[in-house]
Amino acid sequence: MSSLGSFVWSIADQLRGPFKPHQYGDVILPMTILRRLDGIMSAHHDAIAEVLTTTDSDELREVRVRQKTGLGFYNTTPWTFTRLLGDPQGLQANLIDFISGFSRTIDVFDRFKFEDQIEALAESNRLLIVMQRFADVDLSPEKLPNAAMGDLFEELIRKFAEASNETAGEHFTPRDAIRLIVDLLFAGDDKALVEPGVVRSIYDPTAGTGGMLSVAEEHLVGTAEHVGLNPQARLRLYGQEINPQSYAICKSDMIAKGQDATNIRLGNTLSDDLFAGQHFDYALSNPPYGVDWKASQAAVKAHVQDAGEHSRFPGGLPPISDGQMLFLQHLATKMRPVHEGGGRAGIVLNGSPLFTGAAESGPSQIRRWLLEHDLVDAIVALPTNMFYNTGIATYVWLLDNKKSADRIGTVQLIDGTSFWSKLRKNLGQKNREVSENDRAEIVRLYDEHLESKHSKIFPTSAFGYWTITVERPLRDEDGEIVRDRKGNAKPDARLRDTENVPFTWGGNGAGEDARDAVIQQYFEAEVLPHVPDAWVDSAKTKVGYEIPFTRHFYEYVPPRPLEEIHAELNQLVGEIMELLREVER
């Protein structure tokens, strides 16, 4: 596979000069998928031609082509790679005719803007040369099975992403990060997944170039170079992507692997769920961080109003400046319902969804909905500098709506920040990777579900708190308390304060049910001794949820003894003085 990938990659050498390195993929990727489609159809030309001459309706053509050949697409022209090369003078026009002749399922060439690339190739006298080189590569299924073709396409995607690091991070998630997410996602279902003939579905609402879906298939079913968990299993892949070119790459990859390419759809997931009403065994996503959702705001709010309790965003809406928590909720609602077997989801987020927002703010309410419905299974902190375009801290949230008995009512926090290996060469801001051993250690911590240095287990109520409003009386100049007509002390807004009271304060295990008693005990123990004239305005009490991840793994490191620091300074001063004496000599 590596030699074949290198050969296809070497065709890009023909593009040097007229094309810049970051443009190579715009030519090589669509040309690769075109060669694959040509190879797939090569054994079925007569059958396809018969259907085309006897059927006028596009819908009936699709049905009959599938019945006769098993293919989900066809081409209405007589062209093949061989026939195209037989007419060098008419190559540009004939090639455009060829790609225009595919059935509506194959829309990837429009998304690649491939006609523009064909024109640029022709103008630079590269079109015939590139076509001839691709004609030397046999990408038919007989020569290259679906799994091997998928490997080839994945290798090309990686190479072109690495050649364009300034944009790779937007639509291309590093494979080491994906493998960890996939391993964790499947870890809770390993026994069921090895059953003969098992069929599962997996969905990515921010599919990008399809990396997460591909790695998930690799993990379960395997590839030509990787033994999967269950080669007899079948994993149905579904994805939606907003970027046209990323969509085209993803869909092309699915075509290359023999997946149902109609399950890859182009559109904005937040504003238009193209899989509305569908649920999946697994879901996973790496949504954009810190990106506003203004373009989707009207559609999202209309959906919430119309769908009510069946909304994709049942916990509430986050600030318009960051849409991460919309994707988090979307995934939670796309998991297969419990009565149908339940589902699991994994999503990569930055740190803000853990703690941003005060009590009863949008983010807090979203956390509240997730935790009170016991949907958060585990949260894993990843090493920094894991992704191409950011070095910030990131976290994998694992959701599960049908937890095992020992996990019900709990959330496991795993500190995976120290499990990484240094890359030999930086890729953008990525200079670390989670190696196979690192990944195995993190998955082991999850599987064992035990308390340790890197693993903490909490009841869901541990993340809840009440924000209470503490009032103090307004006083006149003579110090007398100002009272209203009923004799109650009026509060002084200048002295008003708030306190956060954890649900678990004082050992409370009843959560919200013990609200009044716990708040009163807290007030008497923590507030009254300092401000005896204070009281709690219970009408202003709010419920909040936050997950202070780093606090739970903080380790106090005592400062070094002053004697040690003093001795080190004296040593450094001595070294400096010696250097100065050498200069003076």
PDB file of N, CA, C and O in Angstrom, residues 474-543:
ATOM      1  N   LEU A 474     -29.871  47.484  55.254  1.00  0.00           N
ATOM      2  CA  LEU A 474     -29.583  48.884  54.967  1.00  0.00           C
ATOM      3  C   LEU A 474     -29.717  49.667  56.272  1.00  0.00           C
ATOM      4  O   LEU A 474     -30.690  49.500  57.008  1.00  0.00           O
ATOM      5  N   ARG A 475     -28.738  50.515  56.565  1.00  0.00           N
ATOM      6  CA  ARG A 475     -28.769  51.272  57.834  1.00  0.00           C
ATOM      7  C   ARG A 475     -28.756  52.778  57.537  1.00  0.00           C
ATOM      8  O   ARG A 475     -28.114  53.228  56.601  1.00  0.00           O
ATOM      9  N   ASP A 476     -29.486  53.572  58.435  1.00  0.00           N
ATOM     10  CA  ASP A 476     -29.445  55.037  58.350  1.00  0.00           C
ATOM     11  C   ASP A 476     -28.126  55.543  58.899  1.00  0.00           C
ATOM     12  O   ASP A 476     -27.286  54.771  59.419  1.00  0.00           O
ATOM     13  N   GLU A 477     -27.938  56.836  58.801  1.00  0.00           N
ATOM     14  CA  GLU A 477     -26.685  57.431  59.263  1.00  0.00           C
ATOM     15  C   GLU A 477     -26.423  57.170  60.735  1.00  0.00           C
ATOM     16  O   GLU A 477     -25.277  57.121  61.170  1.00  0.00           O
ATOM     17  N   ASP A 478     -27.497  56.989  61.523  1.00  0.00           N
ATOM     18  CA  ASP A 478     -27.309  56.747  62.952  1.00  0.00           C
ATOM     19  C   ASP A 478     -27.094  55.274  63.263  1.00  0.00           C
ATOM     20  O   ASP A 478     -27.017  54.870  64.426  1.00  0.00           O
ATOM     21  N   GLY A 479     -27.034  54.423  62.214  1.00  0.00           N
ATOM     22  CA  GLY A 479     -26.776  53.000  62.421  1.00  0.00           C
ATOM     23  C   GLY A 479     -28.011  52.154  62.582  1.00  0.00           C
ATOM     24  O   GLY A 479     -27.908  50.923  62.696  1.00  0.00           O
ATOM     25  N   GLU A 480     -29.191  52.764  62.592  1.00  0.00           N
ATOM     26  CA  GLU A 480     -30.425  52.008  62.735  1.00  0.00           C
ATOM     27  C   GLU A 480     -30.760  51.280  61.426  1.00  0.00           C
ATOM     28  O   GLU A 480     -30.548  51.806  60.339  1.00  0.00           O
ATOM     29  N   ILE A 481     -31.326  50.088  61.548  1.00  0.00           N
ATOM     30  CA  ILE A 481     -31.725  49.308  60.379  1.00  0.00           C
ATOM     31  C   ILE A 481     -32.975  49.920  59.756  1.00  0.00           C
ATOM     32  O   ILE A 481     -33.941  50.236  60.459  1.00  0.00           O
ATOM     33  N   VAL A 482     -32.948  50.090  58.458  1.00  0.00           N
ATOM     34  CA  VAL A 482     -34.105  50.616  57.724  1.00  0.00           C
ATOM     35  C   VAL A 482     -35.048  49.459  57.422  1.00  0.00           C
ATOM     36  O   VAL A 482     -34.625  48.424  56.893  1.00  0.00           O
ATOM     37  N   ARG A 483     -36.349  49.657  57.773  1.00  0.00           N
ATOM     38  CA  ARG A 483     -37.314  48.574  57.587  1.00  0.00           C
ATOM     39  C   ARG A 483     -38.456  49.022  56.665  1.00  0.00           C
ATOM     40  O   ARG A 483     -38.747  50.203  56.538  1.00  0.00           O
ATOM     41  N   ASP A 484     -39.103  48.012  56.057  1.00  0.00           N
ATOM     42  CA  ASP A 484     -40.253  48.320  55.203  1.00  0.00           C
ATOM     43  C   ASP A 484     -41.511  48.386  56.071  1.00  0.00           C
ATOM     44  O   ASP A 484     -41.444  48.304  57.310  1.00  0.00           O
ATOM     45  N   ARG A 485     -42.690  48.535  55.446  1.00  0.00           N
ATOM     46  CA  ARG A 485     -43.936  48.690  56.199  1.00  0.00           C
ATOM     47  C   ARG A 485     -44.278  47.463  57.038  1.00  0.00           C
ATOM     48  O   ARG A 485     -44.986  47.573  58.041  1.00  0.00           O
ATOM     49  N   LYS A 486     -43.778  46.306  56.629  1.00  0.00           N
ATOM     50  CA  LYS A 486     -44.069  45.090  57.385  1.00  0.00           C
ATOM     51  C   LYS A 486     -43.048  44.837  58.495  1.00  0.00           C
ATOM     52  O   LYS A 486     -43.138  43.849  59.210  1.00  0.00           O
ATOM     53  N   GLY A 487     -42.098  45.729  58.588  1.00  0.00           N
ATOM     54  CA  GLY A 487     -41.105  45.594  59.651  1.00  0.00           C
ATOM     55  C   GLY A 487     -39.889  44.789  59.271  1.00  0.00           C
ATOM     56  O   GLY A 487     -39.013  44.529  60.102  1.00  0.00           O
ATOM     57  N   ASN A 488     -39.841  44.365  57.998  1.00  0.00           N
ATOM     58  CA  ASN A 488     -38.691  43.585  57.547  1.00  0.00           C
ATOM     59  C   ASN A 488     -37.532  44.503  57.172  1.00  0.00           C
ATOM     60  O   ASN A 488     -37.737  45.586  56.605  1.00  0.00           O
ATOM     61  N   ALA A 489     -36.332  44.054  57.471  1.00  0.00           N
ATOM     62  CA  ALA A 489     -35.145  44.841  57.148  1.00  0.00           C
ATOM     63  C   ALA A 489     -34.995  44.961  55.644  1.00  0.00           C
ATOM     64  O   ALA A 489     -35.157  43.980  54.905  1.00  0.00           O
ATOM     65  N   LYS A 490     -34.693  46.174  55.201  1.00  0.00           N
ATOM     66  CA  LYS A 490     -34.425  46.372  53.781  1.00  0.00           C
ATOM     67  C   LYS A 490     -32.970  46.016  53.477  1.00  0.00           C
ATOM     68  O   LYS A 490     -32.074  46.349  54.255  1.00  0.00           O
ATOM     69  N   PRO A 491     -32.718  45.324  52.345  1.00  0.00           N
ATOM     70  CA  PRO A 491     -31.335  44.946  52.023  1.00  0.00           C
ATOM     71  C   PRO A 491     -30.543  46.131  51.472  1.00  0.00           C
ATOM     72  O   PRO A 491     -31.099  47.012  50.811  1.00  0.00           O
ATOM     73  N   ASP A 492     -29.262  46.146  51.761  1.00  0.00           N
ATOM     74  CA  ASP A 492     -28.354  47.153  51.226  1.00  0.00           C
ATOM     75  C   ASP A 492     -27.664  46.550  49.995  1.00  0.00           C
ATOM     76  O   ASP A 492     -26.842  45.635  50.117  1.00  0.00           O
ATOM     77  N   ALA A 493     -28.017  47.042  48.816  1.00  0.00           N
ATOM     78  CA  ALA A 493     -27.486  46.471  47.569  1.00  0.00           C
ATOM     79  C   ALA A 493     -25.966  46.538  47.515  1.00  0.00           C
ATOM     80  O   ALA A 493     -25.320  45.689  46.887  1.00  0.00           O
ATOM     81  N   ARG A 494     -25.378  47.527  48.200  1.00  0.00           N
ATOM     82  CA  ARG A 494     -23.923  47.664  48.174  1.00  0.00           C
ATOM     83  C   ARG A 494     -23.234  46.558  48.949  1.00  0.00           C
ATOM     84  O   ARG A 494     -22.068  46.241  48.698  1.00  0.00           O
ATOM     85  N   LEU A 495     -23.931  45.950  49.891  1.00  0.00           N
ATOM     86  CA  LEU A 495     -23.347  44.895  50.716  1.00  0.00           C
ATOM     87  C   LEU A 495     -23.764  43.494  50.261  1.00  0.00           C
ATOM     88  O   LEU A 495     -23.370  42.496  50.857  1.00  0.00           O
ATOM     89  N   ARG A 496     -24.581  43.439  49.219  1.00  0.00           N
ATOM     90  CA  ARG A 496     -25.088  42.142  48.725  1.00  0.00           C
ATOM     91  C   ARG A 496     -23.928  41.300  48.215  1.00  0.00           C
ATOM     92  O   ARG A 496     -22.999  41.777  47.582  1.00  0.00           O
ATOM     93  N   ASP A 497     -24.009  40.008  48.526  1.00  0.00           N
ATOM     94  CA  ASP A 497     -22.951  39.080  48.105  1.00  0.00           C
ATOM     95  C   ASP A 497     -23.587  37.755  47.709  1.00  0.00           C
ATOM     96  O   ASP A 497     -24.748  37.491  48.037  1.00  0.00           O
ATOM     97  N   THR A 498     -22.826  36.934  46.998  1.00  0.00           N
ATOM     98  CA  THR A 498     -23.307  35.598  46.646  1.00  0.00           C
ATOM     99  C   THR A 498     -22.302  34.560  47.096  1.00  0.00           C
ATOM    100  O   THR A 498     -21.095  34.831  47.194  1.00  0.00           O
ATOM    101  N   GLU A 499     -22.793  33.354  47.360  1.00  0.00           N
ATOM    102  CA  GLU A 499     -21.957  32.226  47.755  1.00  0.00           C
ATOM    103  C   GLU A 499     -22.414  30.994  46.969  1.00  0.00           C
ATOM    104  O   GLU A 499     -23.616  30.804  46.736  1.00  0.00           O
ATOM    105  N   ASN A 500     -21.473  30.177  46.562  1.00  0.00           N
ATOM    106  CA  ASN A 500     -21.799  28.914  45.906  1.00  0.00           C
ATOM    107  C   ASN A 500     -21.733  27.779  46.924  1.00  0.00           C
ATOM    108  O   ASN A 500     -20.692  27.558  47.557  1.00  0.00           O
ATOM    109  N   VAL A 501     -22.837  27.102  47.085  1.00  0.00           N
ATOM    110  CA  VAL A 501     -22.938  26.009  48.059  1.00  0.00           C
ATOM    111  C   VAL A 501     -23.004  24.685  47.306  1.00  0.00           C
ATOM    112  O   VAL A 501     -23.997  24.414  46.609  1.00  0.00           O
ATOM    113  N   PRO A 502     -21.979  23.836  47.381  1.00  0.00           N
ATOM    114  CA  PRO A 502     -22.008  22.550  46.667  1.00  0.00           C
ATOM    115  C   PRO A 502     -23.163  21.677  47.145  1.00  0.00           C
ATOM    116  O   PRO A 502     -23.502  21.673  48.331  1.00  0.00           O
ATOM    117  N   PHE A 503     -23.748  20.919  46.239  1.00  0.00           N
ATOM    118  CA  PHE A 503     -24.799  19.970  46.620  1.00  0.00           C
ATOM    119  C   PHE A 503     -24.301  19.013  47.705  1.00  0.00           C
ATOM    120  O   PHE A 503     -25.067  18.560  48.553  1.00  0.00           O
ATOM    121  N   THR A 504     -23.013  18.706  47.642  1.00  0.00           N
ATOM    122  CA  THR A 504     -22.458  17.688  48.545  1.00  0.00           C
ATOM    123  C   THR A 504     -21.916  18.288  49.840  1.00  0.00           C
ATOM    124  O   THR A 504     -21.280  17.571  50.626  1.00  0.00           O
ATOM    125  N   TRP A 505     -22.152  19.565  50.085  1.00  0.00           N
ATOM    126  CA  TRP A 505     -21.607  20.190  51.290  1.00  0.00           C
ATOM    127  C   TRP A 505     -22.135  19.482  52.529  1.00  0.00           C
ATOM    128  O   TRP A 505     -23.320  19.140  52.632  1.00  0.00           O
ATOM    129  N   GLY A 506     -21.226  19.286  53.474  1.00  0.00           N
ATOM    130  CA  GLY A 506     -21.612  18.633  54.721  1.00  0.00           C
ATOM    131  C   GLY A 506     -21.928  17.162  54.575  1.00  0.00           C
ATOM    132  O   GLY A 506     -22.569  16.571  55.442  1.00  0.00           O
ATOM    133  N   GLY A 507     -21.487  16.565  53.472  1.00  0.00           N
ATOM    134  CA  GLY A 507     -21.742  15.140  53.262  1.00  0.00           C
ATOM    135  C   GLY A 507     -23.112  14.831  52.689  1.00  0.00           C
ATOM    136  O   GLY A 507     -23.539  13.669  52.672  1.00  0.00           O
ATOM    137  N   ASN A 508     -23.792  15.845  52.198  1.00  0.00           N
ATOM    138  CA  ASN A 508     -25.127  15.622  51.646  1.00  0.00           C
ATOM    139  C   ASN A 508     -25.074  14.678  50.450  1.00  0.00           C
ATOM    140  O   ASN A 508     -24.316  14.888  49.508  1.00  0.00           O
ATOM    141  N   GLY A 509     -25.902  13.666  50.465  1.00  0.00           N
ATOM    142  CA  GLY A 509     -25.981  12.724  49.354  1.00  0.00           C
ATOM    143  C   GLY A 509     -27.315  12.761  48.653  1.00  0.00           C
ATOM    144  O   GLY A 509     -27.559  11.993  47.727  1.00  0.00           O
ATOM    145  N   ALA A 510     -28.177  13.665  49.085  1.00  0.00           N
ATOM    146  CA  ALA A 510     -29.525  13.741  48.508  1.00  0.00           C
ATOM    147  C   ALA A 510     -29.631  14.769  47.409  1.00  0.00           C
ATOM    148  O   ALA A 510     -30.701  14.949  46.825  1.00  0.00           O
ATOM    149  N   GLY A 511     -28.533  15.487  47.114  1.00  0.00           N
ATOM    150  CA  GLY A 511     -28.535  16.448  46.034  1.00  0.00           C
ATOM    151  C   GLY A 511     -29.552  17.553  46.225  1.00  0.00           C
ATOM    152  O   GLY A 511     -29.724  18.107  47.323  1.00  0.00           O
ATOM    153  N   GLU A 512     -30.285  17.866  45.166  1.00  0.00           N
ATOM    154  CA  GLU A 512     -31.244  18.955  45.152  1.00  0.00           C
ATOM    155  C   GLU A 512     -32.369  18.753  46.158  1.00  0.00           C
ATOM    156  O   GLU A 512     -32.958  19.721  46.655  1.00  0.00           O
ATOM    157  N   ASP A 513     -32.667  17.514  46.504  1.00  0.00           N
ATOM    158  CA  ASP A 513     -33.777  17.230  47.427  1.00  0.00           C
ATOM    159  C   ASP A 513     -33.537  17.808  48.823  1.00  0.00           C
ATOM    160  O   ASP A 513     -34.492  18.059  49.562  1.00  0.00           O
ATOM    161  N   ALA A 514     -32.274  17.989  49.191  1.00  0.00           N
ATOM    162  CA  ALA A 514     -31.956  18.504  50.531  1.00  0.00           C
ATOM    163  C   ALA A 514     -31.592  19.986  50.492  1.00  0.00           C
ATOM    164  O   ALA A 514     -30.920  20.491  51.394  1.00  0.00           O
ATOM    165  N   ARG A 515     -32.067  20.649  49.507  1.00  0.00           N
ATOM    166  CA  ARG A 515     -31.689  22.033  49.240  1.00  0.00           C
ATOM    167  C   ARG A 515     -31.783  22.950  50.463  1.00  0.00           C
ATOM    168  O   ARG A 515     -30.793  23.542  50.901  1.00  0.00           O
ATOM    169  N   ASP A 516     -32.953  23.091  51.021  1.00  0.00           N
ATOM    170  CA  ASP A 516     -33.160  24.060  52.102  1.00  0.00           C
ATOM    171  C   ASP A 516     -32.301  23.751  53.318  1.00  0.00           C
ATOM    172  O   ASP A 516     -31.693  24.656  53.919  1.00  0.00           O
ATOM    173  N   ALA A 517     -32.236  22.465  53.685  1.00  0.00           N
ATOM    174  CA  ALA A 517     -31.482  22.081  54.879  1.00  0.00           C
ATOM    175  C   ALA A 517     -29.988  22.335  54.706  1.00  0.00           C
ATOM    176  O   ALA A 517     -29.327  22.865  55.613  1.00  0.00           O
ATOM    177  N   VAL A 518     -29.451  21.977  53.550  1.00  0.00           N
ATOM    178  CA  VAL A 518     -28.015  22.142  53.318  1.00  0.00           C
ATOM    179  C   VAL A 518     -27.648  23.620  53.263  1.00  0.00           C
ATOM    180  O   VAL A 518     -26.644  24.048  53.848  1.00  0.00           O
ATOM    181  N   ILE A 519     -28.465  24.414  52.586  1.00  0.00           N
ATOM    182  CA  ILE A 519     -28.184  25.856  52.499  1.00  0.00           C
ATOM    183  C   ILE A 519     -28.214  26.482  53.890  1.00  0.00           C
ATOM    184  O   ILE A 519     -27.352  27.310  54.236  1.00  0.00           O
ATOM    185  N   GLN A 520     -29.177  26.092  54.707  1.00  0.00           N
ATOM    186  CA  GLN A 520     -29.265  26.648  56.052  1.00  0.00           C
ATOM    187  C   GLN A 520     -28.054  26.267  56.893  1.00  0.00           C
ATOM    188  O   GLN A 520     -27.491  27.099  57.602  1.00  0.00           O
ATOM    189  N   GLN A 521     -27.641  25.003  56.788  1.00  0.00           N
ATOM    190  CA  GLN A 521     -26.466  24.552  57.545  1.00  0.00           C
ATOM    191  C   GLN A 521     -25.215  25.296  57.085  1.00  0.00           C
ATOM    192  O   GLN A 521     -24.385  25.710  57.905  1.00  0.00           O
ATOM    193  N   TYR A 522     -25.084  25.456  55.781  1.00  0.00           N
ATOM    194  CA  TYR A 522     -23.936  26.175  55.242  1.00  0.00           C
ATOM    195  C   TYR A 522     -23.943  27.624  55.737  1.00  0.00           C
ATOM    196  O   TYR A 522     -22.909  28.153  56.172  1.00  0.00           O
ATOM    197  N   PHE A 523     -25.102  28.254  55.672  1.00  0.00           N
ATOM    198  CA  PHE A 523     -25.234  29.654  56.075  1.00  0.00           C
ATOM    199  C   PHE A 523     -24.850  29.831  57.539  1.00  0.00           C
ATOM    200  O   PHE A 523     -24.105  30.751  57.909  1.00  0.00           O
ATOM    201  N   GLU A 524     -25.331  28.946  58.384  1.00  0.00           N
ATOM    202  CA  GLU A 524     -25.041  29.054  59.811  1.00  0.00           C
ATOM    203  C   GLU A 524     -23.574  28.797  60.120  1.00  0.00           C
ATOM    204  O   GLU A 524     -23.014  29.403  61.040  1.00  0.00           O
ATOM    205  N   ALA A 525     -22.946  27.913  59.337  1.00  0.00           N
ATOM    206  CA  ALA A 525     -21.551  27.564  59.620  1.00  0.00           C
ATOM    207  C   ALA A 525     -20.543  28.499  58.963  1.00  0.00           C
ATOM    208  O   ALA A 525     -19.500  28.810  59.538  1.00  0.00           O
ATOM    209  N   GLU A 526     -20.857  28.987  57.750  1.00  0.00           N
ATOM    210  CA  GLU A 526     -19.863  29.713  56.967  1.00  0.00           C
ATOM    211  C   GLU A 526     -20.112  31.212  56.847  1.00  0.00           C
ATOM    212  O   GLU A 526     -19.209  31.971  56.513  1.00  0.00           O
ATOM    213  N   VAL A 527     -21.345  31.659  57.100  1.00  0.00           N
ATOM    214  CA  VAL A 527     -21.664  33.068  56.883  1.00  0.00           C
ATOM    215  C   VAL A 527     -21.950  33.799  58.192  1.00  0.00           C
ATOM    216  O   VAL A 527     -21.340  34.839  58.494  1.00  0.00           O
ATOM    217  N   LEU A 528     -22.889  33.288  58.969  1.00  0.00           N
ATOM    218  CA  LEU A 528     -23.315  33.980  60.185  1.00  0.00           C
ATOM    219  C   LEU A 528     -22.178  34.311  61.150  1.00  0.00           C
ATOM    220  O   LEU A 528     -22.191  35.392  61.753  1.00  0.00           O
ATOM    221  N   PRO A 529     -21.193  33.429  61.332  1.00  0.00           N
ATOM    222  CA  PRO A 529     -20.107  33.780  62.256  1.00  0.00           C
ATOM    223  C   PRO A 529     -19.368  35.061  61.846  1.00  0.00           C
ATOM    224  O   PRO A 529     -18.754  35.716  62.687  1.00  0.00           O
ATOM    225  N   HIS A 530     -19.424  35.416  60.590  1.00  0.00           N
ATOM    226  CA  HIS A 530     -18.689  36.588  60.103  1.00  0.00           C
ATOM    227  C   HIS A 530     -19.592  37.813  59.944  1.00  0.00           C
ATOM    228  O   HIS A 530     -19.126  38.948  60.106  1.00  0.00           O
ATOM    229  N   VAL A 531     -20.844  37.592  59.596  1.00  0.00           N
ATOM    230  CA  VAL A 531     -21.797  38.701  59.429  1.00  0.00           C
ATOM    231  C   VAL A 531     -23.114  38.305  60.111  1.00  0.00           C
ATOM    232  O   VAL A 531     -24.032  37.778  59.470  1.00  0.00           O
ATOM    233  N   PRO A 532     -23.227  38.536  61.417  1.00  0.00           N
ATOM    234  CA  PRO A 532     -24.381  38.054  62.190  1.00  0.00           C
ATOM    235  C   PRO A 532     -25.719  38.642  61.753  1.00  0.00           C
ATOM    236  O   PRO A 532     -26.764  38.050  62.037  1.00  0.00           O
ATOM    237  N   ASP A 533     -25.708  39.802  61.077  1.00  0.00           N
ATOM    238  CA  ASP A 533     -26.977  40.420  60.691  1.00  0.00           C
ATOM    239  C   ASP A 533     -27.435  40.018  59.281  1.00  0.00           C
ATOM    240  O   ASP A 533     -28.393  40.560  58.741  1.00  0.00           O
ATOM    241  N   ALA A 534     -26.745  39.064  58.662  1.00  0.00           N
ATOM    242  CA  ALA A 534     -27.056  38.678  57.283  1.00  0.00           C
ATOM    243  C   ALA A 534     -28.215  37.690  57.222  1.00  0.00           C
ATOM    244  O   ALA A 534     -28.583  37.058  58.219  1.00  0.00           O
ATOM    245  N   TRP A 535     -28.793  37.572  56.047  1.00  0.00           N
ATOM    246  CA  TRP A 535     -29.808  36.547  55.786  1.00  0.00           C
ATOM    247  C   TRP A 535     -29.740  36.138  54.316  1.00  0.00           C
ATOM    248  O   TRP A 535     -29.141  36.819  53.488  1.00  0.00           O
ATOM    249  N   VAL A 536     -30.375  34.994  53.991  1.00  0.00           N
ATOM    250  CA  VAL A 536     -30.404  34.483  52.616  1.00  0.00           C
ATOM    251  C   VAL A 536     -31.742  34.818  51.995  1.00  0.00           C
ATOM    252  O   VAL A 536     -32.794  34.518  52.566  1.00  0.00           O
ATOM    253  N   ASP A 537     -31.694  35.445  50.826  1.00  0.00           N
ATOM    254  CA  ASP A 537     -32.918  35.702  50.071  1.00  0.00           C
ATOM    255  C   ASP A 537     -33.187  34.459  49.213  1.00  0.00           C
ATOM    256  O   ASP A 537     -32.646  34.306  48.114  1.00  0.00           O
ATOM    257  N   SER A 538     -33.977  33.534  49.726  1.00  0.00           N
ATOM    258  CA  SER A 538     -34.202  32.248  49.062  1.00  0.00           C
ATOM    259  C   SER A 538     -34.850  32.384  47.689  1.00  0.00           C
ATOM    260  O   SER A 538     -34.711  31.500  46.842  1.00  0.00           O
ATOM    261  N   ALA A 539     -35.544  33.488  47.449  1.00  0.00           N
ATOM    262  CA  ALA A 539     -36.185  33.672  46.143  1.00  0.00           C
ATOM    263  C   ALA A 539     -35.150  33.860  45.029  1.00  0.00           C
ATOM    264  O   ALA A 539     -35.464  33.684  43.847  1.00  0.00           O
ATOM    265  N   LYS A 540     -33.937  34.227  45.410  1.00  0.00           N
ATOM    266  CA  LYS A 540     -32.889  34.472  44.417  1.00  0.00           C
ATOM    267  C   LYS A 540     -31.930  33.290  44.252  1.00  0.00           C
ATOM    268  O   LYS A 540     -30.973  33.372  43.478  1.00  0.00           O
ATOM    269  N   THR A 541     -32.171  32.188  44.961  1.00  0.00           N
ATOM    270  CA  THR A 541     -31.281  31.028  44.869  1.00  0.00           C
ATOM    271  C   THR A 541     -31.354  30.404  43.476  1.00  0.00           C
ATOM    272  O   THR A 541     -32.433  30.191  42.927  1.00  0.00           O
ATOM    273  N   LYS A 542     -30.197  30.115  42.908  1.00  0.00           N
ATOM    274  CA  LYS A 542     -30.114  29.515  41.575  1.00  0.00           C
ATOM    275  C   LYS A 542     -29.338  28.206  41.633  1.00  0.00           C
ATOM    276  O   LYS A 542     -28.458  28.023  42.478  1.00  0.00           O
ATOM    277  N   VAL A 543     -29.653  27.317  40.703  1.00  0.00           N
ATOM    278  CA  VAL A 543     -28.959  26.030  40.596  1.00  0.00           C
ATOM    279  C   VAL A 543     -27.925  26.110  39.480  1.00  0.00           C
ATOM    280  O   VAL A 543     -28.216  26.599  38.376  1.00  0.00           O
TER     281      VAL A 543
END
